[in-house]
Coordinates of C-alpha atoms in Angstrom, one line a residue:
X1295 CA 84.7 86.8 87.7
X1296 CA 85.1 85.4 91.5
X1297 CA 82.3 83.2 90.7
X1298 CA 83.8 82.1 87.5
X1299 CA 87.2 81.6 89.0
X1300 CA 85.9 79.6 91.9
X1301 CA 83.7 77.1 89.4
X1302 CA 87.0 76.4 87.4
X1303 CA 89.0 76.0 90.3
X1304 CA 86.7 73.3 91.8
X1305 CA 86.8 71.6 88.3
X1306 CA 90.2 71.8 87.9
X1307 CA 91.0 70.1 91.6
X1308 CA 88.2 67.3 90.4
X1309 CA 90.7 66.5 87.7
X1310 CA 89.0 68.0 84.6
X1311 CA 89.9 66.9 81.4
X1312 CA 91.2 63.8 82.0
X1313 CA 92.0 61.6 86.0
X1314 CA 95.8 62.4 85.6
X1315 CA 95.1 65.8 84.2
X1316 CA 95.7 68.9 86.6
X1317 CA 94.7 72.7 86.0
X1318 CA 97.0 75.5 88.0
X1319 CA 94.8 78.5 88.8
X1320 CA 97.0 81.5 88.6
X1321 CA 96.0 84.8 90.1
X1322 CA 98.3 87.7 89.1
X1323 CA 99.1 91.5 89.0
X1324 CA 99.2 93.3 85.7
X1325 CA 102.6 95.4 85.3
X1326 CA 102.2 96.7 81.7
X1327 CA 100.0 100.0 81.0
X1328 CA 98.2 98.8 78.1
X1329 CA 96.6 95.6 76.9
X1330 CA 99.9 95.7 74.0
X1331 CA 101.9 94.7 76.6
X1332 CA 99.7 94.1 79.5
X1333 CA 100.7 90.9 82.3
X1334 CA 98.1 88.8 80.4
X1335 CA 100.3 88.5 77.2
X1336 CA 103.5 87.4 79.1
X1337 CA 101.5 84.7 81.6
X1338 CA 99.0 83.2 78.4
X1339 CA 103.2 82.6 76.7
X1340 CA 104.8 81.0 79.7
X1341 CA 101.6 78.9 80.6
X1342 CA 102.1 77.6 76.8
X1343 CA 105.4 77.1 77.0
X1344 CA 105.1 74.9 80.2
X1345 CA 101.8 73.2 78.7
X1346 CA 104.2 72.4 76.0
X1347 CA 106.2 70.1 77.5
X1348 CA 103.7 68.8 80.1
X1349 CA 100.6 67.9 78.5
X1350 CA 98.7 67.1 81.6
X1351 CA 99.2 70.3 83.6
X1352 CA 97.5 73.2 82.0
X1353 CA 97.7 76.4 83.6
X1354 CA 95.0 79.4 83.5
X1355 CA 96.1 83.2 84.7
X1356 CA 93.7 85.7 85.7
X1357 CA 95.7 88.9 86.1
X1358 CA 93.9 92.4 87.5
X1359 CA 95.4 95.9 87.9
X1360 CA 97.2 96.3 91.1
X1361 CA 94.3 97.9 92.8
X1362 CA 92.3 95.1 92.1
X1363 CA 94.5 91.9 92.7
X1364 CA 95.0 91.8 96.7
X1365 CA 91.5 92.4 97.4
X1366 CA 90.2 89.7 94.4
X1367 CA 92.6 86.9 95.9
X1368 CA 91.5 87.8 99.6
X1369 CA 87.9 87.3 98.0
X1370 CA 88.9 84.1 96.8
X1371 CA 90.4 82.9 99.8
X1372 CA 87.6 84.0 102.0
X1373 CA 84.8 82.1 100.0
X1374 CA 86.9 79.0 100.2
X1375 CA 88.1 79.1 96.7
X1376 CA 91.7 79.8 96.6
X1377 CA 93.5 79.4 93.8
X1378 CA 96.5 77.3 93.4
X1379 CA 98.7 80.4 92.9
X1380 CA 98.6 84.3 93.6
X1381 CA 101.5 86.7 93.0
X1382 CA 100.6 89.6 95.1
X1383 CA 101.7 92.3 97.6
X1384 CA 101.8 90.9 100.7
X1385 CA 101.8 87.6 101.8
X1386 CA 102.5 87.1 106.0
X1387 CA 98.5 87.1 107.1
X1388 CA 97.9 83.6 104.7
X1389 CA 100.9 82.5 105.9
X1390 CA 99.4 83.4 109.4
X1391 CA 96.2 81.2 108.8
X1392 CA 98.0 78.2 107.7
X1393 CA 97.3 78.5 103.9
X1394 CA 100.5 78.3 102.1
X1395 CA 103.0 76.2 101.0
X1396 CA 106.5 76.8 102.7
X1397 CA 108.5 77.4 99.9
X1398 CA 111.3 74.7 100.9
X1399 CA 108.0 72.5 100.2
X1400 CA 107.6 73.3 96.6
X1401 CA 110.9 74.4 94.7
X1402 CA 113.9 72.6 93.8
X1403 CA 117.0 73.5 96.1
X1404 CA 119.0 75.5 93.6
X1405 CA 116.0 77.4 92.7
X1406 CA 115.5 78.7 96.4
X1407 CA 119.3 79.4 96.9
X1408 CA 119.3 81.6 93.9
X1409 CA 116.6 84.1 95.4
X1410 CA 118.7 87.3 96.3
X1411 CA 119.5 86.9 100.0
X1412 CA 117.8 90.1 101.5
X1413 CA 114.4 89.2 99.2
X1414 CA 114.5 85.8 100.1
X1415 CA 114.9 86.7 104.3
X1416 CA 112.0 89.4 104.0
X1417 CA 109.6 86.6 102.5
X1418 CA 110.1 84.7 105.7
X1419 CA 108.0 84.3 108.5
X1420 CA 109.6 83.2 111.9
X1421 CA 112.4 82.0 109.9
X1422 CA 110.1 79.9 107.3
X1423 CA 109.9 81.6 104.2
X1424 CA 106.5 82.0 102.4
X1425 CA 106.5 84.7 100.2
X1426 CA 108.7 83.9 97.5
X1427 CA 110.1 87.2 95.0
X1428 CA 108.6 87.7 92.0
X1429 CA 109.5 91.0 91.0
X1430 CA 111.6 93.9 92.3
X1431 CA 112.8 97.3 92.1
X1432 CA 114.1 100.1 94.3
X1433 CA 113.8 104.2 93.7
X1434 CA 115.5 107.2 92.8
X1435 CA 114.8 110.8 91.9
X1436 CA 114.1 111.4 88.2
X1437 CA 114.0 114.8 86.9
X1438 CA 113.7 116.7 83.7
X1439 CA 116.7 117.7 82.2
X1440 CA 115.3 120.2 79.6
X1441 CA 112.9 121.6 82.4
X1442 CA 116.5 121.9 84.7
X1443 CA 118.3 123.3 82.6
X1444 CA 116.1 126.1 81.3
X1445 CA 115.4 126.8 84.8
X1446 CA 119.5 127.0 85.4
X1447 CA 119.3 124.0 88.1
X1448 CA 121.8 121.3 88.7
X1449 CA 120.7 117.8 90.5
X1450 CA 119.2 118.0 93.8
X1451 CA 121.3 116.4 96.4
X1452 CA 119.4 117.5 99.6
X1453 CA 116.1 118.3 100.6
X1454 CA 116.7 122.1 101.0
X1455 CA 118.3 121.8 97.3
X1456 CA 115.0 120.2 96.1
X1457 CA 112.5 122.7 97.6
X1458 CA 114.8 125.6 95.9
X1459 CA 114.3 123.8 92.5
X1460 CA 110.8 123.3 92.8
X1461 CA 110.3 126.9 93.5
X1462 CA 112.6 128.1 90.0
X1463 CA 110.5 125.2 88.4
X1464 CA 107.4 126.6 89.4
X1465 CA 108.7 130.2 88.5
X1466 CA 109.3 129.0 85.1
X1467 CA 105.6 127.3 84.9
X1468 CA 106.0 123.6 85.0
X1469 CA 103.3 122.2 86.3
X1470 CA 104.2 119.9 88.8
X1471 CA 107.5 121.0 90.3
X1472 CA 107.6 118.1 92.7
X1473 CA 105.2 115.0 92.1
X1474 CA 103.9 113.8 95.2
X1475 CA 101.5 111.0 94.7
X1476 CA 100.3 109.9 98.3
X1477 CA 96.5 108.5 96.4
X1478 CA 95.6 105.3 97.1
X1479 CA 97.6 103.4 94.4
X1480 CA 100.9 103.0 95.8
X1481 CA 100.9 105.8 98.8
X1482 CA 102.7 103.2 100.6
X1483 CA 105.9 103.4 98.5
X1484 CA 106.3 107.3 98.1
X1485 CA 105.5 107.5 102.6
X1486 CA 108.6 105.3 102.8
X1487 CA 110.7 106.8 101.1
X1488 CA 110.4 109.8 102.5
X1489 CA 110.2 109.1 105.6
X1490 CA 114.2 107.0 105.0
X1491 CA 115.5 110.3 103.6
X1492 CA 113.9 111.3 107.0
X1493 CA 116.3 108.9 108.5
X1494 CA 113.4 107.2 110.1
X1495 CA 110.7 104.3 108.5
X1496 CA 107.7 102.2 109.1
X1497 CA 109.4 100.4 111.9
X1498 CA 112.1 100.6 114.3
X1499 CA 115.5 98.3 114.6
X1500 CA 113.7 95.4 116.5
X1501 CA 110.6 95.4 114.0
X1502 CA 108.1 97.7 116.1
X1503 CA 106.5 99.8 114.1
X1504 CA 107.4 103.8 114.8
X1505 CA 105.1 105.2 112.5
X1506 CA 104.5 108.3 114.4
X1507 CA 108.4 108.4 115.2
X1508 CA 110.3 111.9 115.7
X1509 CA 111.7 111.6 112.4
X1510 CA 108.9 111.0 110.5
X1511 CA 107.0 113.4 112.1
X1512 CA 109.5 116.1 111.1
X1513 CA 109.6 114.8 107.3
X1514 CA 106.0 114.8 106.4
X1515 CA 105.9 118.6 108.7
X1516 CA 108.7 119.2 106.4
X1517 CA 106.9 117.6 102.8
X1518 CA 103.8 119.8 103.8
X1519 CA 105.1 123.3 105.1
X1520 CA 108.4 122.9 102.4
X1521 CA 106.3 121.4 99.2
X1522 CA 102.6 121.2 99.5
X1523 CA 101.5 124.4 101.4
X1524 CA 103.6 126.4 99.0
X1525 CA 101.9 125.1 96.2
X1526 CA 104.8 123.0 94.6
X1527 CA 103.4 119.8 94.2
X1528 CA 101.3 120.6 91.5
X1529 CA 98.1 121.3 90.5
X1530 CA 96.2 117.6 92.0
X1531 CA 96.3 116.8 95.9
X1532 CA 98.9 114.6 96.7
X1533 CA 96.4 112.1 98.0
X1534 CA 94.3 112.2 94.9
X1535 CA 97.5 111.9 93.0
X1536 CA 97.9 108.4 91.8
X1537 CA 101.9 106.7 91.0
X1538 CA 101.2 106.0 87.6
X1539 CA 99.1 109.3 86.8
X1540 CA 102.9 110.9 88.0
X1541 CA 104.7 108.6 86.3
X1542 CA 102.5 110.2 82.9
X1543 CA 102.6 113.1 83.9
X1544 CA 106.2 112.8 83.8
X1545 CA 106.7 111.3 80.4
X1546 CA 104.3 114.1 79.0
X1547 CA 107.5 116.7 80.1
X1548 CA 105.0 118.3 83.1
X1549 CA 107.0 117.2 86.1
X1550 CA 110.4 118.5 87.2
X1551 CA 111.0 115.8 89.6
X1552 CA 109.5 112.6 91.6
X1553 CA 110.6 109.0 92.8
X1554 CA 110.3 106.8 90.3
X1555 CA 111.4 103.2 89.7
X1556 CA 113.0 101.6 86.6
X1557 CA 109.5 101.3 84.4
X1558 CA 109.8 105.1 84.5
X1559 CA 112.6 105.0 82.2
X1560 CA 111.0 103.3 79.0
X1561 CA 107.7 105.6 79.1
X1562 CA 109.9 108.6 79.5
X1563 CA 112.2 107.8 76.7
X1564 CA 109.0 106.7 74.4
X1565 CA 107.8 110.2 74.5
X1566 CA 111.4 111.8 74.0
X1567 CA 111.6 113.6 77.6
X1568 CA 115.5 114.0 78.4
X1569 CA 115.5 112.7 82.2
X1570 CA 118.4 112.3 85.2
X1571 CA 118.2 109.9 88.2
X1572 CA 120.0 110.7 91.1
X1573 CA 119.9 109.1 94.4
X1574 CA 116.9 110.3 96.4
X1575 CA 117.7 113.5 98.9
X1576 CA 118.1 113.3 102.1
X1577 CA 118.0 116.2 104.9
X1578 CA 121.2 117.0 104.7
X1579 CA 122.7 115.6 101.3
X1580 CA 122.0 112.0 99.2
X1581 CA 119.5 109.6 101.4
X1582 CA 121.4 107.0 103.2
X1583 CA 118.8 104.6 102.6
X1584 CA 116.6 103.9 99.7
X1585 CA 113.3 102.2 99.4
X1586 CA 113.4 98.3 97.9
X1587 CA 110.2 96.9 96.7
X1588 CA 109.6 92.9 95.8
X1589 CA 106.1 91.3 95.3
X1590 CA 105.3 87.9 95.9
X1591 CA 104.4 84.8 94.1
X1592 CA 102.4 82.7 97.1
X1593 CA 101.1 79.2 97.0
X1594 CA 97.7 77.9 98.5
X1595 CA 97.4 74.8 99.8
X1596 CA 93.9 74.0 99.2
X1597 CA 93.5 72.4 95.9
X1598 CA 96.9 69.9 96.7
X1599 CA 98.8 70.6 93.5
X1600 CA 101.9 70.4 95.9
X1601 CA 104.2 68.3 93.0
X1602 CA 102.5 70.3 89.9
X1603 CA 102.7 74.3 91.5
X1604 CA 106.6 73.5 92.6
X1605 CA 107.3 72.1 88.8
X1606 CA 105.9 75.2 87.7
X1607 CA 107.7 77.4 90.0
X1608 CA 111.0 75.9 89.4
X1609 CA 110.6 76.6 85.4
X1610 CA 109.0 80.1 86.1
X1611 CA 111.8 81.1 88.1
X1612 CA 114.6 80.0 85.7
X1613 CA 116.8 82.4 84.3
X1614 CA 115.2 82.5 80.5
X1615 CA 111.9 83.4 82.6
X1616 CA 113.2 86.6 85.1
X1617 CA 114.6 88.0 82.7
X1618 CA 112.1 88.1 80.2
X1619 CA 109.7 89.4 82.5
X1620 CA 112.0 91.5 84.3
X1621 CA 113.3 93.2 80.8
X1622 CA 109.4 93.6 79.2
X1623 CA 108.5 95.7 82.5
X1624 CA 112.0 97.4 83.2
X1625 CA 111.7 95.5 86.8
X1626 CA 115.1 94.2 88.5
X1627 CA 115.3 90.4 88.6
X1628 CA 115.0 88.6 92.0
X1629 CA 117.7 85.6 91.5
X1630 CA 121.4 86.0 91.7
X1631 CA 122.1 84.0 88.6
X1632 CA 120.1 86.6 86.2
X1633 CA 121.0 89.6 88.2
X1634 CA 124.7 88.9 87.1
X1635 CA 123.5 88.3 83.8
X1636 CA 121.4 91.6 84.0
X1637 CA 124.4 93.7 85.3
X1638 CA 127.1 92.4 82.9
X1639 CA 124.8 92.9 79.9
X1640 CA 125.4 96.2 78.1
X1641 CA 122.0 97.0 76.9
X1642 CA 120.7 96.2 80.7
X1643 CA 124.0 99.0 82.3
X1644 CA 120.4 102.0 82.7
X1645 CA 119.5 99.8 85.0
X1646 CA 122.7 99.5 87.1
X1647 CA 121.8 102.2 89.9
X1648 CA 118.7 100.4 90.5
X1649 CA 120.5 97.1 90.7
X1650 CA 123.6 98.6 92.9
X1651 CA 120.6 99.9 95.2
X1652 CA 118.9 96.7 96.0
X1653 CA 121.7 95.2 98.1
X1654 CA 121.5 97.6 100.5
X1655 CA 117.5 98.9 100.2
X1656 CA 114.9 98.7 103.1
X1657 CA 111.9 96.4 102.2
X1658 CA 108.2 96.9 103.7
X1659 CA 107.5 95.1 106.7
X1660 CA 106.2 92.1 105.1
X1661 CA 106.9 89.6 107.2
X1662 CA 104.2 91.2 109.9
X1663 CA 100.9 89.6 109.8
X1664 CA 100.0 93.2 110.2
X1665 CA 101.2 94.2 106.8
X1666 CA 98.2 94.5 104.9
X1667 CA 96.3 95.9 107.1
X1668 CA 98.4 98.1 108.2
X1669 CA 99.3 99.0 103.8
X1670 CA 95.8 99.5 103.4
X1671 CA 95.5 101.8 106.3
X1672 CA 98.0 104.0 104.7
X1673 CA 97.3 104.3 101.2
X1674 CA 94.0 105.3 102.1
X1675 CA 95.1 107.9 105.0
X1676 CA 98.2 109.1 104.4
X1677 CA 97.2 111.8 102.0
X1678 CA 95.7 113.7 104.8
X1679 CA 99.0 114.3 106.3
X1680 CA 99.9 117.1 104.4
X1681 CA 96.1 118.2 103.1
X1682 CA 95.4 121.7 104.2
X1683 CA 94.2 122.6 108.0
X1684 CA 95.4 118.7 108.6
X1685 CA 98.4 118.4 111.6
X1686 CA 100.9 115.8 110.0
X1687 CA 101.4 114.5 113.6
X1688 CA 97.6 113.5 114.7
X1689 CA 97.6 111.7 110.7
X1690 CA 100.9 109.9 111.8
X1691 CA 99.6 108.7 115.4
X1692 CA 96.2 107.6 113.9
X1693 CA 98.1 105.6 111.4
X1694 CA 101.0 104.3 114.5
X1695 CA 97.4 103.2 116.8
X1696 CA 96.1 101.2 113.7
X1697 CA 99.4 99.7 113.2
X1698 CA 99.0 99.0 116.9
X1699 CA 96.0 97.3 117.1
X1700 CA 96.7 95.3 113.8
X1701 CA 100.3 93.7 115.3

């Protein structure tokens, strides 16, 4: 497939089909969990909606599963094949090399004003921004209301509240009281959560990272002594758990409670399982902060389509477009204009905590060069953490010295 891609993408920049014809080469993440509604369907419609009214720009998507995409583009990159476009996790380190397109350089000014402002700053990079949104969402605590109630349990508010109702759940025989999945899938997302609730994060207040900080320390002692030692987290490691294994888990009624974010809901309701969100616990009541996630849509410089990619751009971010996307994969748009539309729409109101969250949610540390690395370093690691006859801090300070060495 990297062969393939990089043939077509030579073609294309040589003008194939036609010397005023161009093809955009599209590399992107598949958010659907089945090929009935897979990324592939919604891309293959917007390319022909696009090709539609500009018959000599065609545009070709290639979309892999999220544990595939990051590494296939870096592939890409490295053999000196980029493609025109790549929406993806992280985005500082080609930004770092010189590779992309600022994004003042590509889309129309009332296209980049509409971003929403706290996605649009973390997609900078000394102040330039690269990474531009694509998709976004933020988390809360989803639990089970049939498996609460028959275990006589009210919402967890606390993290002392949460361990006392995954013991009664785990009285009562549910499976996986408290889904923890730290596997290599999205570790990164459920480790930064927890470690806000923890009142502590990846970095500090000036952007240093703190992995190894007091407070985080003390959450994941807490996760594994509180949750994992006492066998509450089910019947798979946390770091062999994968997110959307959890998230099935959790639809198939065998989870009391986990962080989930708004896709959750759909598969949930598909399978009938009668579910509550609540904002995430904290250590002594509701988490003051809450984890926002955005990925990003990045532009390679390479092939020269400066004029065709930001044409593209400015008609894949209208508000027809975020939407759509955003509503097929319960996903919270990343422009102000169909935000509004999103929150003042009643059949879109599920999705309002999730919305009222992102204004004031903490985003990776995308911006650092270091990200990916650092990302990687994580989802692979952080598992051991809490594994058994492992010390949470030495996991912690291994992880902090390779964040280190990475910045």
């Amino acid at each position: 497939m990297v062969s393939a891609l990089g043939l077509t993408a030579l073609l294309g920049g040589c003008g194939a089909g036609g010397p005023d014809e161009v093809t955009l080469r599209l590399v992107a993440a598949d958010y659907g969990s089945g090929k009935s509604n897979g990324s592939q369907r919604y891309w293959d419609e917007l390319a022909a909606s696009y090709e539609s009214s500009h018959p000599d720009v065609h545009v070709d998507v290639t979309v892999y599963s999220w544990n595939d995409v990051d590494r296939k583009v870096r592939e890409l990159v490295d053999a000196g094949k980029a493609p025109d476009l790549a929406q993806i996790g992280a985005y500082a380190d080609y930004a770092d090399e010189d590779l992309l397109y600022r994004a003042d350089d590509l889309l129309s000014i009332p296209t980049q004003a509409n971003f929403v402002s706290q996605l649009a700053t973390a997609g900078q990079v000394n102040g330039v921004q690269y990474g531009m949104p694509f998709a976004a969402s933020t988390r809360v605590l989803f639990y089970n209301k049939t498996l609460f109630a028959e275990a006589g349990l009210s919402a967890p508010r606390s993290w002392a509240d949460l361990a006392a109702a995954a013991e009664a759940l785990k009285a009562e025989g549910v499976t996986y009281p408290y889904a923890l999945p730290l596997g290599s899938e999205e570790a990164q997302a459920e480790t930064m959560q927890w470690m806000l609730s923890g009142g502590g994060g990846y970095t500090d207040t000036v952007g240093t990272y703190g992995i190894d900080s007091a407070q985080n320390i003390d959450t994941f002692t807490w996760l594994k002594d509180e949750l994992v030692d006492k066998d509450l987290t089910g019947p798979v490691a946390p770091g062999k758990l994968n997110r959307a294994d959890a998230f099935a888990a959790f639809a198939n009624g065998e989870v009391g409670m986990l962080n989930g974010h708004p896709s959750l809901m759909a598969m949930a309701e598909k399978k009938g399982v009668r579910f509550g969100m609540v904002t995430t616990p904290g250590v002594d009541g509701p988490s003051q902060s809450t984890l926002g996630v955005t990925d990003w849509m990045t532009a390679f410089k390479q092939n020269g389509h400066q004029e065709q990619v930001g044409d593209f751009l400015d008609f894949v971010y209208s508000d027809a477009n975020v939407l759509d996307f955003s509503c097929r994969y319960d996903l919270l748009p990343v422009t102000g204009s169909a935000s509004e539309t999103m929150a003042a729409a009643d059949e879109d109101q599920d999705l309002k905590p999730f919305l009222d969250e992102l204004v004031s949610s903490e985003l990776y540390p995308v911006g650092e060069t270091s990200w990916a690395t650092v990302s990687a370093a994580i989802k692979k690691n952080i598992g051991k953490a809490v594994a058994a006859g492992q010390d949470p801090k030495s996991v912690l300070e291994l992880l902090q010295t390779t964040a280190t060495q990475a910045d």
